Amino acid sequence: MKPADRGQAIEKWLAGQSLRPLPWLGLFALLMAIQISPFWYPTPDATTYLSMARSIAVAHRLRNLGGAHLGYPPGYPLIISPAFLVSGRPFLVLSLIHWMLAVIFMAAIYRWFHKLAPAAAVLLTGLTMVNVALWIYYRRTLTEMAFMAAMMWAAVVLDSALEADSGYWSAMLTAAGTALLVVLVSIRETGVLLAAGFALAALIAIRAGRLRWSRGLLMAATMAGPAIAGVVAFTLYDLRTARAAPSAVFGTHLGGFFDRRLPLVPRAIEGLRLRISEVGRLLVPGMFKAYSGHNQWLHIDMAIYLVVFAVVTLGWTRLLRRQPEVLAATAPFYFVLYAVWGFDADTRYLLPLLPLLVACLWFAIESFSLWRLRFLAVLLAAHLAVALGYWIGVEIPRARNCNAQWASVTALAAALQNGKTMAVATPDVPQCARLMLSFTIDRPVLESTPARNSDAKKIVEPRNDPIPAGFQIERTAGPYQLLSRINPD
């Protein structure tokens, strides 16, 4: 067989896999299932989400590390809160919940891809599900999996509402999409941008003669109202409780936008660079940690990311020209918002757009019928190798080392559990131990020193570190010691 014929045969076989997707979807679900574990991967946000979830399940009220100021919407903590009815450290149950959310997300993206690109639906689904960034945030008790599952199903339902022939089905699907959008904004406020994307997609459909303007306007208004009301209500509550809080531990998102120390134009330029970088870091295998540095436009990494961004932009224009698609119409609003936000958070901000980025890549290469599916298959294999390598080589050892400190953290927490005094941990204490202690006592434990924080009454530091003046050892636990102020009054 000639190489060209062999290549065509492989392309045909790959296209045929979308006719029998269940074994492949089962394999992708299995790849997520093998990551279920009792390990907790602490991050500052993860700690606050767990505190909120525990307060819902145990105290039947909303509190974040003991305070009324939440700082984050309560949707995700509400979803995971039943886990705390099982155990005080329900990390295995939380891992199972995340697996279920991942399967729900996978079902949505497969349906979405199958409508856009039937021949490549399985490959595009796999390319999304084996992304190393997705795996990193899937393993953490963060909002990503819940937000992405709700976002994709909302996009699928709202697309169907725009395509519905009858007024009845259009109304039913719009109502379902509205409910999903309310869930979405309760998880993360930026979900409201899907309403703007729906309005833009409806406008495109009206101009193309696919939708009457009266129906489109009514659908957009009906869907956007509850979501906007939910975001406004949470924002007002967040601002009020932040002002009443004794200390601004979490701050507010509006405070970040209007921080006078960060001028808007330089921040937006840097934000644009960060978002372009994220697109490349999500799509190029092995570059998820490749960061060129602050304001570094003239860098080899940025050259690669700019090329990838240009390819994705080409695919996006082709996708949106073909049909009014809600997620594609949402992307400009989403991208601009996070460019103006201008802060770096690894790949978290653009991760929810990963299915769209993958779809845009497809539409950019769709015309190359001789090799397009083979290219996706090679890309999928490369992403899977990176994801497995990082999980096995970096994440598992790191998680084991961190979670081995529970005994020490529990002993320290016993001395802090019943008090309300401020405790800090020195910079030499690993972040995971400090966050585990904060989770256990349900109070913030800040990274600080007595010199920087004169209000601190308790200090956690490594054993045998110098004892600051005015403090004495109260307890030792594993590699740490707890110091207390000699005259706290």
mmCIF file with all atom_site columns, N, CA and C in Angstrom, residues 107-147:
data_model
loop_
_atom_site.group_PDB
_atom_site.id
_atom_site.type_symbol
_atom_site.label_atom_id
_atom_site.label_alt_id
_atom_site.label_comp_id
_atom_site.label_asym_id
_atom_site.label_entity_id
_atom_site.label_seq_id
_atom_site.pdbx_PDB_ins_code
_atom_site.Cartn_x
_atom_site.Cartn_y
_atom_site.Cartn_z
_atom_site.occupancy
_atom_site.B_iso_or_equiv
_atom_site.pdbx_formal_charge
_atom_site.auth_seq_id
_atom_site.auth_comp_id
_atom_site.auth_asym_id
_atom_site.auth_atom_id
_atom_site.pdbx_PDB_model_num
ATOM 1   N N  . ALA A 1 107 ? -19.749 14.358 28.618 1.00 0.00 ? 107 ALA A N  1
ATOM 2   C CA . ALA A 1 107 ? -20.961 14.115 27.847 1.00 0.00 ? 107 ALA A CA 1
ATOM 3   C C  . ALA A 1 107 ? -21.385 15.370 27.095 1.00 0.00 ? 107 ALA A C  1
ATOM 4   N N  . ALA A 1 108 ? -21.252 16.526 27.734 1.00 0.00 ? 108 ALA A N  1
ATOM 5   C CA . ALA A 1 108 ? -21.635 17.786 27.087 1.00 0.00 ? 108 ALA A CA 1
ATOM 6   C C  . ALA A 1 108 ? -20.716 18.119 25.921 1.00 0.00 ? 108 ALA A C  1
ATOM 7   N N  . ILE A 1 109 ? -19.398 17.977 26.128 1.00 0.00 ? 109 ILE A N  1
ATOM 8   C CA . ILE A 1 109 ? -18.494 18.379 25.041 1.00 0.00 ? 109 ILE A CA 1
ATOM 9   C C  . ILE A 1 109 ? -18.585 17.402 23.880 1.00 0.00 ? 109 ILE A C  1
ATOM 10  N N  . TYR A 1 110 ? -18.812 16.101 24.155 1.00 0.00 ? 110 TYR A N  1
ATOM 11  C CA . TYR A 1 110 ? -18.963 15.176 23.033 1.00 0.00 ? 110 TYR A CA 1
ATOM 12  C C  . TYR A 1 110 ? -20.186 15.551 22.202 1.00 0.00 ? 110 TYR A C  1
ATOM 13  N N  . ARG A 1 111 ? -21.290 15.837 22.869 1.00 0.00 ? 111 ARG A N  1
ATOM 14  C CA . ARG A 1 111 ? -22.489 16.242 22.123 1.00 0.00 ? 111 ARG A CA 1
ATOM 15  C C  . ARG A 1 111 ? -22.227 17.515 21.325 1.00 0.00 ? 111 ARG A C  1
ATOM 16  N N  . TRP A 1 112 ? -21.519 18.461 21.927 1.00 0.00 ? 112 TRP A N  1
ATOM 17  C CA . TRP A 1 112 ? -21.218 19.731 21.268 1.00 0.00 ? 112 TRP A CA 1
ATOM 18  C C  . TRP A 1 112 ? -20.292 19.521 20.075 1.00 0.00 ? 112 TRP A C  1
ATOM 19  N N  . PHE A 1 113 ? -19.231 18.738 20.273 1.00 0.00 ? 113 PHE A N  1
ATOM 20  C CA . PHE A 1 113 ? -18.301 18.453 19.173 1.00 0.00 ? 113 PHE A CA 1
ATOM 21  C C  . PHE A 1 113 ? -18.989 17.671 18.051 1.00 0.00 ? 113 PHE A C  1
ATOM 22  N N  . HIS A 1 114 ? -19.857 16.734 18.408 1.00 0.00 ? 114 HIS A N  1
ATOM 23  C CA . HIS A 1 114 ? -20.516 15.908 17.390 1.00 0.00 ? 114 HIS A CA 1
ATOM 24  C C  . HIS A 1 114 ? -21.383 16.763 16.478 1.00 0.00 ? 114 HIS A C  1
ATOM 25  N N  . LYS A 1 115 ? -21.964 17.825 17.016 1.00 0.00 ? 115 LYS A N  1
ATOM 26  C CA . LYS A 1 115 ? -22.768 18.717 16.181 1.00 0.00 ? 115 LYS A CA 1
ATOM 27  C C  . LYS A 1 115 ? -21.874 19.551 15.267 1.00 0.00 ? 115 LYS A C  1
ATOM 28  N N  . LEU A 1 116 ? -20.726 19.997 15.781 1.00 0.00 ? 116 LEU A N  1
ATOM 29  C CA . LEU A 1 116 ? -19.850 20.870 15.011 1.00 0.00 ? 116 LEU A CA 1
ATOM 30  C C  . LEU A 1 116 ? -18.974 20.109 14.020 1.00 0.00 ? 116 LEU A C  1
ATOM 31  N N  . ALA A 1 117 ? -18.454 18.945 14.428 1.00 0.00 ? 117 ALA A N  1
ATOM 32  C CA . ALA A 1 117 ? -17.480 18.210 13.608 1.00 0.00 ? 117 ALA A CA 1
ATOM 33  C C  . ALA A 1 117 ? -17.675 16.713 13.827 1.00 0.00 ? 117 ALA A C  1
ATOM 34  N N  . PRO A 1 118 ? -18.684 16.113 13.206 1.00 0.00 ? 118 PRO A N  1
ATOM 35  C CA . PRO A 1 118 ? -19.016 14.700 13.473 1.00 0.00 ? 118 PRO A CA 1
ATOM 36  C C  . PRO A 1 118 ? -17.840 13.751 13.269 1.00 0.00 ? 118 PRO A C  1
ATOM 37  N N  . ALA A 1 119 ? -17.032 13.974 12.249 1.00 0.00 ? 119 ALA A N  1
ATOM 38  C CA . ALA A 1 119 ? -15.941 13.046 11.960 1.00 0.00 ? 119 ALA A CA 1
ATOM 39  C C  . ALA A 1 119 ? -14.830 13.098 13.003 1.00 0.00 ? 119 ALA A C  1
ATOM 40  N N  . ALA A 1 120 ? -14.720 14.220 13.702 1.00 0.00 ? 120 ALA A N  1
ATOM 41  C CA . ALA A 1 120 ? -13.611 14.394 14.656 1.00 0.00 ? 120 ALA A CA 1
ATOM 42  C C  . ALA A 1 120 ? -14.081 14.438 16.100 1.00 0.00 ? 120 ALA A C  1
ATOM 43  N N  . ALA A 1 121 ? -15.361 14.145 16.363 1.00 0.00 ? 121 ALA A N  1
ATOM 44  C CA . ALA A 1 121 ? -15.921 14.355 17.705 1.00 0.00 ? 121 ALA A CA 1
ATOM 45  C C  . ALA A 1 121 ? -15.182 13.580 18.786 1.00 0.00 ? 121 ALA A C  1
ATOM 46  N N  . VAL A 1 122 ? -14.844 12.316 18.521 1.00 0.00 ? 122 VAL A N  1
ATOM 47  C CA . VAL A 1 122 ? -14.153 11.508 19.535 1.00 0.00 ? 122 VAL A CA 1
ATOM 48  C C  . VAL A 1 122 ? -12.754 12.061 19.798 1.00 0.00 ? 122 VAL A C  1
ATOM 49  N N  . LEU A 1 123 ? -12.032 12.401 18.746 1.00 0.00 ? 123 LEU A N  1
ATOM 50  C CA . LEU A 1 123 ? -10.683 12.930 18.921 1.00 0.00 ? 123 LEU A CA 1
ATOM 51  C C  . LEU A 1 123 ? -10.691 14.270 19.643 1.00 0.00 ? 123 LEU A C  1
ATOM 52  N N  . LEU A 1 124 ? -11.622 15.138 19.299 1.00 0.00 ? 124 LEU A N  1
ATOM 53  C CA . LEU A 1 124 ? -11.702 16.437 19.948 1.00 0.00 ? 124 LEU A CA 1
ATOM 54  C C  . LEU A 1 124 ? -12.088 16.293 21.418 1.00 0.00 ? 124 LEU A C  1
ATOM 55  N N  . THR A 1 125 ? -12.986 15.357 21.712 1.00 0.00 ? 125 THR A N  1
ATOM 56  C CA . THR A 1 125 ? -13.346 15.090 23.111 1.00 0.00 ? 125 THR A CA 1
ATOM 57  C C  . THR A 1 125 ? -12.133 14.574 23.881 1.00 0.00 ? 125 THR A C  1
ATOM 58  N N  . GLY A 1 126 ? -11.416 13.638 23.274 1.00 0.00 ? 126 GLY A N  1
ATOM 59  C CA . GLY A 1 126 ? -10.223 13.106 23.931 1.00 0.00 ? 126 GLY A CA 1
ATOM 60  C C  . GLY A 1 126 ? -9.152  14.154 24.132 1.00 0.00 ? 126 GLY A C  1
ATOM 61  N N  . LEU A 1 127 ? -8.962  15.012 23.123 1.00 0.00 ? 127 LEU A N  1
ATOM 62  C CA . LEU A 1 127 ? -7.960  16.059 23.216 1.00 0.00 ? 127 LEU A CA 1
ATOM 63  C C  . LEU A 1 127 ? -8.262  17.013 24.370 1.00 0.00 ? 127 LEU A C  1
ATOM 64  N N  . THR A 1 128 ? -9.536  17.231 24.639 1.00 0.00 ? 128 THR A N  1
ATOM 65  C CA . THR A 1 128 ? -9.930  18.071 25.775 1.00 0.00 ? 128 THR A CA 1
ATOM 66  C C  . THR A 1 128 ? -9.733  17.332 27.089 1.00 0.00 ? 128 THR A C  1
ATOM 67  N N  . MET A 1 129 ? -10.142 16.074 27.136 1.00 0.00 ? 129 MET A N  1
ATOM 68  C CA . MET A 1 129 ? -10.156 15.341 28.402 1.00 0.00 ? 129 MET A CA 1
ATOM 69  C C  . MET A 1 129 ? -8.773  14.935 28.898 1.00 0.00 ? 129 MET A C  1
ATOM 70  N N  . VAL A 1 130 ? -7.769  14.881 28.015 1.00 0.00 ? 130 VAL A N  1
ATOM 71  C CA . VAL A 1 130 ? -6.435  14.474 28.479 1.00 0.00 ? 130 VAL A CA 1
ATOM 72  C C  . VAL A 1 130 ? -5.506  15.660 28.635 1.00 0.00 ? 130 VAL A C  1
ATOM 73  N N  . ASN A 1 131 ? -6.040  16.865 28.599 1.00 0.00 ? 131 ASN A N  1
ATOM 74  C CA . ASN A 1 131 ? -5.200  18.050 28.750 1.00 0.00 ? 131 ASN A CA 1
ATOM 75  C C  . ASN A 1 131 ? -4.618  18.116 30.159 1.00 0.00 ? 131 ASN A C  1
ATOM 76  N N  . VAL A 1 132 ? -3.340  18.387 30.263 1.00 0.00 ? 132 VAL A N  1
ATOM 77  C CA . VAL A 1 132 ? -2.676  18.380 31.566 1.00 0.00 ? 132 VAL A CA 1
ATOM 78  C C  . VAL A 1 132 ? -3.244  19.452 32.499 1.00 0.00 ? 132 VAL A C  1
ATOM 79  N N  . ALA A 1 133 ? -3.605  20.613 31.959 1.00 0.00 ? 133 ALA A N  1
ATOM 80  C CA . ALA A 1 133 ? -4.180  21.662 32.806 1.00 0.00 ? 133 ALA A CA 1
ATOM 81  C C  . ALA A 1 133 ? -5.526  21.233 33.365 1.00 0.00 ? 133 ALA A C  1
ATOM 82  N N  . LEU A 1 134 ? -6.339  20.584 32.538 1.00 0.00 ? 134 LEU A N  1
ATOM 83  C CA . LEU A 1 134 ? -7.617  20.067 33.024 1.00 0.00 ? 134 LEU A CA 1
ATOM 84  C C  . LEU A 1 134 ? -7.395  19.079 34.151 1.00 0.00 ? 134 LEU A C  1
ATOM 85  N N  . TRP A 1 135 ? -6.413  18.183 33.996 1.00 0.00 ? 135 TRP A N  1
ATOM 86  C CA . TRP A 1 135 ? -6.140  17.190 35.040 1.00 0.00 ? 135 TRP A CA 1
ATOM 87  C C  . TRP A 1 135 ? -5.669  17.864 36.327 1.00 0.00 ? 135 TRP A C  1
ATOM 88  N N  . ILE A 1 136 ? -4.848  18.885 36.215 1.00 0.00 ? 136 ILE A N  1
ATOM 89  C CA . ILE A 1 136 ? -4.332  19.561 37.421 1.00 0.00 ? 136 ILE A CA 1
ATOM 90  C C  . ILE A 1 136 ? -5.486  20.125 38.241 1.00 0.00 ? 136 ILE A C  1
ATOM 91  N N  . TYR A 1 137 ? -6.404  20.824 37.596 1.00 0.00 ? 137 TYR A N  1
ATOM 92  C CA . TYR A 1 137 ? -7.494  21.460 38.340 1.00 0.00 ? 137 TYR A CA 1
ATOM 93  C C  . TYR A 1 137 ? -8.626  20.487 38.652 1.00 0.00 ? 137 TYR A C  1
ATOM 94  N N  . TYR A 1 138 ? -8.711  19.410 37.914 1.00 0.00 ? 138 TYR A N  1
ATOM 95  C CA . TYR A 1 138 ? -9.651  18.332 38.237 1.00 0.00 ? 138 TYR A CA 1
ATOM 96  C C  . TYR A 1 138 ? -9.314  17.706 39.589 1.00 0.00 ? 138 TYR A C  1
ATOM 97  N N  . ARG A 1 139 ? -8.031  17.590 39.906 1.00 0.00 ? 139 ARG A N  1
ATOM 98  C CA . ARG A 1 139 ? -7.611  16.953 41.158 1.00 0.00 ? 139 ARG A CA 1
ATOM 99  C C  . ARG A 1 139 ? -7.739  17.881 42.359 1.00 0.00 ? 139 ARG A C  1
ATOM 100 N N  . ARG A 1 140 ? -7.978  19.146 42.140 1.00 0.00 ? 140 ARG A N  1
ATOM 101 C CA . ARG A 1 140 ? -8.044  20.115 43.239 1.00 0.00 ? 140 ARG A CA 1
ATOM 102 C C  . ARG A 1 140 ? -9.483  20.504 43.531 1.00 0.00 ? 140 ARG A C  1
ATOM 103 N N  . THR A 1 141 ? -9.736  20.822 44.796 1.00 0.00 ? 141 THR A N  1
ATOM 104 C CA . THR A 1 141 ? -11.095 21.214 45.190 1.00 0.00 ? 141 THR A CA 1
ATOM 105 C C  . THR A 1 141 ? -11.320 22.676 44.830 1.00 0.00 ? 141 THR A C  1
ATOM 106 N N  . LEU A 1 142 ? -11.373 22.915 43.532 1.00 0.00 ? 142 LEU A N  1
ATOM 107 C CA . LEU A 1 142 ? -11.589 24.235 42.960 1.00 0.00 ? 142 LEU A CA 1
ATOM 108 C C  . LEU A 1 142 ? -12.815 24.188 42.046 1.00 0.00 ? 142 LEU A C  1
ATOM 109 N N  . THR A 1 143 ? -13.235 25.329 41.551 1.00 0.00 ? 143 THR A N  1
ATOM 110 C CA . THR A 1 143 ? -14.510 25.433 40.844 1.00 0.00 ? 143 THR A CA 1
ATOM 111 C C  . THR A 1 143 ? -14.471 24.939 39.400 1.00 0.00 ? 143 THR A C  1
ATOM 112 N N  . GLU A 1 144 ? -13.284 24.666 38.870 1.00 0.00 ? 144 GLU A N  1
ATOM 113 C CA . GLU A 1 144 ? -13.160 24.435 37.429 1.00 0.00 ? 144 GLU A CA 1
ATOM 114 C C  . GLU A 1 144 ? -14.097 23.358 36.887 1.00 0.00 ? 144 GLU A C  1
ATOM 115 N N  . MET A 1 145 ? -14.125 22.167 37.490 1.00 0.00 ? 145 MET A N  1
ATOM 116 C CA . MET A 1 145 ? -14.929 21.089 36.908 1.00 0.00 ? 145 MET A CA 1
ATOM 117 C C  . MET A 1 145 ? -16.412 21.407 36.978 1.00 0.00 ? 145 MET A C  1
ATOM 118 N N  . ALA A 1 146 ? -16.879 21.948 38.089 1.00 0.00 ? 146 ALA A N  1
ATOM 119 C CA . ALA A 1 146 ? -18.293 22.297 38.209 1.00 0.00 ? 146 ALA A CA 1
ATOM 120 C C  . ALA A 1 146 ? -18.651 23.403 37.224 1.00 0.00 ? 146 ALA A C  1
ATOM 121 N N  . PHE A 1 147 ? -17.801 24.414 37.116 1.00 0.00 ? 147 PHE A N  1
ATOM 122 C CA . PHE A 1 147 ? -18.069 25.542 36.220 1.00 0.00 ? 147 PHE A CA 1
ATOM 123 C C  . PHE A 1 147 ? -18.078 25.088 34.763 1.00 0.00 ? 147 PHE A C  1
#
